[in-house]
Short mmCIF file of C-alpha atoms in Angstrom, two decimals:
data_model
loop_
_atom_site.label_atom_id
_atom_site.label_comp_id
_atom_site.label_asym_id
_atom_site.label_seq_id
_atom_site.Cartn_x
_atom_site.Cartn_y
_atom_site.Cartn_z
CA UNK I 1 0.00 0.00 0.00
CA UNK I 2 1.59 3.58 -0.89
CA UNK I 3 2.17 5.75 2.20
CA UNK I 4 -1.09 8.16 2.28
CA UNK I 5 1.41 11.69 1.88
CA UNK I 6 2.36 9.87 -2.07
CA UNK I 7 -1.63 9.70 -2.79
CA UNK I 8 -1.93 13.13 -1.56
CA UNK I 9 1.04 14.10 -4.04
CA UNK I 10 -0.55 11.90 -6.93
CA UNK I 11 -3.88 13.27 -6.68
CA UNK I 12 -2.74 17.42 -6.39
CA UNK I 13 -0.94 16.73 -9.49
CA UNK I 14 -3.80 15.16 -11.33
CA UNK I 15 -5.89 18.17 -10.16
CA UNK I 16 -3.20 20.40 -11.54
CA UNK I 17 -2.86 18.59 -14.77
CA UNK I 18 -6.94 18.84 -15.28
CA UNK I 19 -7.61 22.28 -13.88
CA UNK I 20 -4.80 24.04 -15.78
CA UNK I 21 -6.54 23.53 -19.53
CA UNK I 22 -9.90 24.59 -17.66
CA UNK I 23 -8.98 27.65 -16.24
CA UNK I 24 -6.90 28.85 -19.83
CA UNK I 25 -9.92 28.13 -21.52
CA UNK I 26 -12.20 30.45 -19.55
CA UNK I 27 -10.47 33.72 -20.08
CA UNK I 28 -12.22 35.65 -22.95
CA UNK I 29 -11.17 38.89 -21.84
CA UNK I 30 -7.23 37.76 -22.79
CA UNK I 31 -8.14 35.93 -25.87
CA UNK I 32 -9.57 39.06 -26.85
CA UNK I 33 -6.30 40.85 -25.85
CA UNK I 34 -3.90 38.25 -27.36
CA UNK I 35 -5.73 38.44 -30.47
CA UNK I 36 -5.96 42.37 -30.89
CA UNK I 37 -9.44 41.83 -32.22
CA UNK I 38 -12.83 42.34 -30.26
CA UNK I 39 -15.54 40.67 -32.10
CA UNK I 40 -19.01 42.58 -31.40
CA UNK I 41 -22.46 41.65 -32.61
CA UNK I 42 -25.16 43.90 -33.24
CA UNK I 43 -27.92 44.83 -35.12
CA UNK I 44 -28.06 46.75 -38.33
CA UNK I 45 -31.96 47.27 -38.77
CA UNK I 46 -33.04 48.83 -35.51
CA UNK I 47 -32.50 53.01 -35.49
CA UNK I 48 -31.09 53.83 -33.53
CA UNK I 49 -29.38 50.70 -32.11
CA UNK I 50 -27.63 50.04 -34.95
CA UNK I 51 -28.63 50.24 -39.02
CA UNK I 52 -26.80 51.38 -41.92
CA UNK I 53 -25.99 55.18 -43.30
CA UNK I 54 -26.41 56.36 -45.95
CA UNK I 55 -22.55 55.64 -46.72
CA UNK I 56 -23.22 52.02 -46.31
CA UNK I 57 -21.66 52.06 -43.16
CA UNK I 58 -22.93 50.83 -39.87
CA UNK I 59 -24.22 53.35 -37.08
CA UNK I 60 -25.98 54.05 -34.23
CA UNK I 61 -25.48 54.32 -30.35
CA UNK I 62 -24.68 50.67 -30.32
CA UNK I 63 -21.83 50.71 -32.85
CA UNK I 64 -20.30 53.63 -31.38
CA UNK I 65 -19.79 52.06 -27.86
CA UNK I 66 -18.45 49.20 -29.21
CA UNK I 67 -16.00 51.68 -30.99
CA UNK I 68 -15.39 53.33 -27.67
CA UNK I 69 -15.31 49.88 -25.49
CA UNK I 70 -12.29 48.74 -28.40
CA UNK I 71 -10.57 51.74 -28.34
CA UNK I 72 -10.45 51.71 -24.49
CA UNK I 73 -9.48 47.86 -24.39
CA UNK I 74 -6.46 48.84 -27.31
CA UNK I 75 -8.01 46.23 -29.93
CA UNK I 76 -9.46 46.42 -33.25
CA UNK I 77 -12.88 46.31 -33.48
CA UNK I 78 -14.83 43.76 -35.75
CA UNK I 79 -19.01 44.87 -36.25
CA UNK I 80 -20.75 41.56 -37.05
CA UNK I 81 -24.03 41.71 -37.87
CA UNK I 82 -26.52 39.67 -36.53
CA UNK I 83 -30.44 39.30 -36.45
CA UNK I 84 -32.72 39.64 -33.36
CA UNK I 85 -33.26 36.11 -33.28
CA UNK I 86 -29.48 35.15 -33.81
CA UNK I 87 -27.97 37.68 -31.34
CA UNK I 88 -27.79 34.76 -28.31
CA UNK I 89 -26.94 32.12 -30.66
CA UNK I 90 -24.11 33.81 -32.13
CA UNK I 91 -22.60 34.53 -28.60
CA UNK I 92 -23.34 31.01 -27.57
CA UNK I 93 -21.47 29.36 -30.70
CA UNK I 94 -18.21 31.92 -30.38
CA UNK I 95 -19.56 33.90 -33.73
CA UNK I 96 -18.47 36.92 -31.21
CA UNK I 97 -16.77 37.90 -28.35
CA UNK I 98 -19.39 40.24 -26.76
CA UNK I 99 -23.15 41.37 -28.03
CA UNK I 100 -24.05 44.76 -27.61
CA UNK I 101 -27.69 45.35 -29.57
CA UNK I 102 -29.66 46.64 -27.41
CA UNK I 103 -30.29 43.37 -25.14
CA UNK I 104 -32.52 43.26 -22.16
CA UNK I 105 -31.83 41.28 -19.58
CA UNK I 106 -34.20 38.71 -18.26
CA UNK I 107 -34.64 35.26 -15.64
CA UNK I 108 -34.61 33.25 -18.87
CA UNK I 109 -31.75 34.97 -20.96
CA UNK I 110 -29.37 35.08 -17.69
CA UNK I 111 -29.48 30.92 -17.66
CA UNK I 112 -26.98 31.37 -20.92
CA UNK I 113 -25.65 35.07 -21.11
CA UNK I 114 -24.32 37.57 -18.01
CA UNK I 115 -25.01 40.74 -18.23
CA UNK I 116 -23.06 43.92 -17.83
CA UNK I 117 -24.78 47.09 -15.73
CA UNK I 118 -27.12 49.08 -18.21
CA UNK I 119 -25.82 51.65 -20.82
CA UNK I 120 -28.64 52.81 -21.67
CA UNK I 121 -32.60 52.45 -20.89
CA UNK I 122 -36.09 52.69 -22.98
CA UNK I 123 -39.95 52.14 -22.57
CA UNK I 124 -41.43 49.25 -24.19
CA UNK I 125 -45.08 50.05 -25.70
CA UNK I 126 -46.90 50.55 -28.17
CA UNK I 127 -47.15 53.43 -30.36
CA UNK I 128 -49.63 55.00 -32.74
CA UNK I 129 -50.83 57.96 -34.12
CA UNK I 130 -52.67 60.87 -32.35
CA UNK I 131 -55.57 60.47 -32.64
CA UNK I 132 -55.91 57.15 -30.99
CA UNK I 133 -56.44 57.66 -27.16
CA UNK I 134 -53.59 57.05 -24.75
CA UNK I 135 -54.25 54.82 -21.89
CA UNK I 136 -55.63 56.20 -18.53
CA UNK I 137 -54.88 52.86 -16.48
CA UNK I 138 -52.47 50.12 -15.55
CA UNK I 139 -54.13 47.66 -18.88
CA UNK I 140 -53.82 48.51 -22.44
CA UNK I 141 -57.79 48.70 -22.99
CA UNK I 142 -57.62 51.55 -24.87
CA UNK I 143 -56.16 48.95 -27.68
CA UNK I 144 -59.24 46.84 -27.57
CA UNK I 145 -59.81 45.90 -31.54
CA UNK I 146 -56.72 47.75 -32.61
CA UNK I 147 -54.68 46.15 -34.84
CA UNK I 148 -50.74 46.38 -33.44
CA UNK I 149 -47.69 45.42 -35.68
CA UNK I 150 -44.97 43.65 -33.95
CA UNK I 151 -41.87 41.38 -34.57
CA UNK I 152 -42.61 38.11 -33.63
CA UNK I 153 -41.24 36.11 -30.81
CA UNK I 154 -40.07 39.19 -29.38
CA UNK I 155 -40.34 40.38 -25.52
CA UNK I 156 -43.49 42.85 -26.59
CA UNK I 157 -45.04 39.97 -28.44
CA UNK I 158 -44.92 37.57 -25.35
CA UNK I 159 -46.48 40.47 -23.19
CA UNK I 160 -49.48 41.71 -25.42
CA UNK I 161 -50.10 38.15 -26.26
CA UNK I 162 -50.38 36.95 -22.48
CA UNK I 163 -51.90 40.61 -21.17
CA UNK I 164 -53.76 41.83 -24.11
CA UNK I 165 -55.88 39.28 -25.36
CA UNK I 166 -58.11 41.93 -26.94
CA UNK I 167 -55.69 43.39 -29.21
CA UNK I 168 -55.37 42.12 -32.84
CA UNK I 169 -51.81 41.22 -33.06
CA UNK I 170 -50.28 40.97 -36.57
CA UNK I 171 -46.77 39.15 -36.76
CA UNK I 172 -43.94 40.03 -38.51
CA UNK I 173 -40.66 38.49 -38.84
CA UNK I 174 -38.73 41.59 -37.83
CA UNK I 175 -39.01 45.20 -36.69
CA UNK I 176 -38.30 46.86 -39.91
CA UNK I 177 -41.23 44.29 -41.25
CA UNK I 178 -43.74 45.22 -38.49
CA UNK I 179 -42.57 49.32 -38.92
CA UNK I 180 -43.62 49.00 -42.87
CA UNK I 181 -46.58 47.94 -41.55
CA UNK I 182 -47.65 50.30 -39.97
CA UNK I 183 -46.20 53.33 -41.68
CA UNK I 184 -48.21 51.30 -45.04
CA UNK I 185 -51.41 51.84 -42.82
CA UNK I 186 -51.64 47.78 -42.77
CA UNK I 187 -51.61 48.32 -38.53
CA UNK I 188 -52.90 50.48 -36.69
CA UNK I 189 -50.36 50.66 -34.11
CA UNK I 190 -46.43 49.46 -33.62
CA UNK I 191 -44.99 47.66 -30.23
CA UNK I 192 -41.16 48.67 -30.03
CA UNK I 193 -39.32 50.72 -27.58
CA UNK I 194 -38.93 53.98 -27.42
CA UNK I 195 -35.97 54.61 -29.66
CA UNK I 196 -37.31 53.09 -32.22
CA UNK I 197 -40.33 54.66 -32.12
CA UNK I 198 -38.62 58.40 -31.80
CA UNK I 199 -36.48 57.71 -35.28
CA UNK I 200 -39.94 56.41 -36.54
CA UNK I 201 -41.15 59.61 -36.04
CA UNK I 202 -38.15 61.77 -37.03
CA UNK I 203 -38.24 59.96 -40.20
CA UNK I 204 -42.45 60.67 -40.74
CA UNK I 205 -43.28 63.63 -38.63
CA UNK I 206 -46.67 63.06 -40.47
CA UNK I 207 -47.38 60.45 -38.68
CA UNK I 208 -47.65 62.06 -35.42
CA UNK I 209 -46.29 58.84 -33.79
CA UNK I 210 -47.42 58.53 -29.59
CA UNK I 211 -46.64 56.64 -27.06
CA UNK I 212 -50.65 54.92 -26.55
CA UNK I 213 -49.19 52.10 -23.80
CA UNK I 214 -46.27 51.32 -21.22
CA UNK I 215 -45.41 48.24 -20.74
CA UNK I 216 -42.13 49.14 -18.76
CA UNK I 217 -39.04 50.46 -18.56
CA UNK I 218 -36.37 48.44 -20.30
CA UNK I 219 -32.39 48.70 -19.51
CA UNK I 220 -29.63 48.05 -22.61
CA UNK I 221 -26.79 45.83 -21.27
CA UNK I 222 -23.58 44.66 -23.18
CA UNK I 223 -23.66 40.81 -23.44
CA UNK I 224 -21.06 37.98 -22.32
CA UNK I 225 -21.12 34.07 -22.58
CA UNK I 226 -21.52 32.89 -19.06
CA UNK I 227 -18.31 32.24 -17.10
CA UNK I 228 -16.75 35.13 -18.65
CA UNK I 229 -16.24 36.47 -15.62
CA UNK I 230 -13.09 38.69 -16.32
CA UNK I 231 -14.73 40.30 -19.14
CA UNK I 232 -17.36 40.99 -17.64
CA UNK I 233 -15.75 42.77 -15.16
CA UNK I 234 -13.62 44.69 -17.69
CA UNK I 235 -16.95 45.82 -19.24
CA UNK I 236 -18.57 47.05 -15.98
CA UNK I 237 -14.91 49.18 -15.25
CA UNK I 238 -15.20 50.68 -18.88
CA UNK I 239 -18.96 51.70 -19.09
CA UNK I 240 -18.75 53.16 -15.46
CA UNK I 241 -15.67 55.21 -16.45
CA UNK I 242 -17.21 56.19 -19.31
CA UNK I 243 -20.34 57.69 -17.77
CA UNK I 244 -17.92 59.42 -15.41
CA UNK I 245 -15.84 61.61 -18.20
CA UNK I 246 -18.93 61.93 -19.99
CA UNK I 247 -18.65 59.79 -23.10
CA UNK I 248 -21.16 57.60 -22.53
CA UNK I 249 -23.61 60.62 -21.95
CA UNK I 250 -22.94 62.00 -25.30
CA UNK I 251 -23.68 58.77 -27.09
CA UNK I 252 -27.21 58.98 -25.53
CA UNK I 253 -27.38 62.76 -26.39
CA UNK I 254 -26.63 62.02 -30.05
CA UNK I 255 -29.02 58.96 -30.47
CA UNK I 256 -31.51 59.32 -27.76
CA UNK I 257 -31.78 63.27 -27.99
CA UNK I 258 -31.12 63.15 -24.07
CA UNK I 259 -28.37 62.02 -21.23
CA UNK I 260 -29.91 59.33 -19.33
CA UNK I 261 -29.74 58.51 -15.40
CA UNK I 262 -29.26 54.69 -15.74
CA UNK I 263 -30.80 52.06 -13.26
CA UNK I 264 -28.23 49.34 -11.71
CA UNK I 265 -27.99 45.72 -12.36
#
């Protein structure tokens, strides 16, 4: 029989042999910096989130702060686009290092991604023109036989769909579907958030485009796989230090039209 200190010895260096691979594997945050290159996914048909210019280019308050998160880290930046439905996904299969397009955070979505605090917030309703009345209480019954455009599967589809069951709901496969929709007179009202619905507006002032329902208030957060502990912390450091020199309060100014006071995670 060995002496018990040699099967003490044996089994730390198993341990050792086995948790070293592990740990090296888990560190996205120095992949990122061995690799000069920060992957970031986002979306390119959401004003002001993230779209396309008129250059072709991509833009929006989303874009820039992943410009200002790899300028801060000292890394190239890489914009990959994604869809609403594919943002998770492509996180989950290493598509990208980090997601920022304009996630929410929620019970279900934390059991695969961590989330960083908020950069930036919005109300989720639904909008419509002026003349439709506004809600007076707590339940969208002003919408009662309205017809409201929205992309499906999304978090304002789930909502109406299980607290509206009045509403005519008409499905689309994404926002800029639903939007066309509406603007084409085919709905009578649109569910998005806020700044959505404000460049919907700026873009047809004829529209007169209202906020008619809150749902609630919903926080942007930058994405991470789960486990990616350092990086997560990185992003935390950066988006605090940016909202205390200011940057991060321009970036709202420019695409939201105001600075925001943001809610903690």
């Amino acid at each position: 029989m060995r002496p018990l200190k040699s099967l003490f010895a044996i089994a730390a260096t198993a341990l050792a042999v086995f948790a070293a691979p592990t740990l090296a594997q888990a560190d996205k945050l120095q992949d990122v910096l061995g690799a000069g290159k920060l992957r970031v996914g986002l979306l390119t048909d959401a004003a002001p989130w993230g779209f396309k210019d008129d250059k072709g280019e991509i833009a929006g308050l989303d874009a820039d702060l992943a410009r200002l998160i790899a300028a801060d880290m000292g890394v190239k930046l890489e914009l990959v686009p994604v869809t609403g439905a594919a943002r998770i996904p492509s996180l989950l299969s290493d598509k990208i290092d980090i997601l920022i397009a304009g996630l929410g955070a929620t019970p279900e979505r934390a059991q695969q991604v961590m989330f960083s605090q908020p950069y930036a917030v919005v109300n989720l309703g639904v909008y419509g023109a002026k003349a439709i009345p506004a809600a007076t209480g707590k339940k969208p019954d002003n919408l009662d036989g309205r017809s409201v455009a929205v992309a499906k599967g999304s978090t304002l589809d789930v909502w109406l769909t299980d607290n509206a069951p009045k509403v005519k709901l008409v499905r689309f496969e994404d926002t800029p579907a639903a939007l066309a929709a509406f603007l084409a007179g085919q709905a009578d009202t649109f569910a998005e958030n806020s700044a959505i619905a404000l460049k919907v507006q700026d873009q047809n002032p004829t529209k007169e485009v209202e906020l008619k329902f809150l749902i609630r208030q919903s926080p942007a957060h930058v994405g991470v796989r789960q486990g990616e502990q350092n990086l997560l912390n990185w992003i935390n450091t950066d988006i605090f230090f940016n909202k205390l020199n200011g940057k991060l309060g321009a970036l709202q100014l420019r695409w939201f039209k105001e600075e925001q006071t943001l809610p903690t995670l």
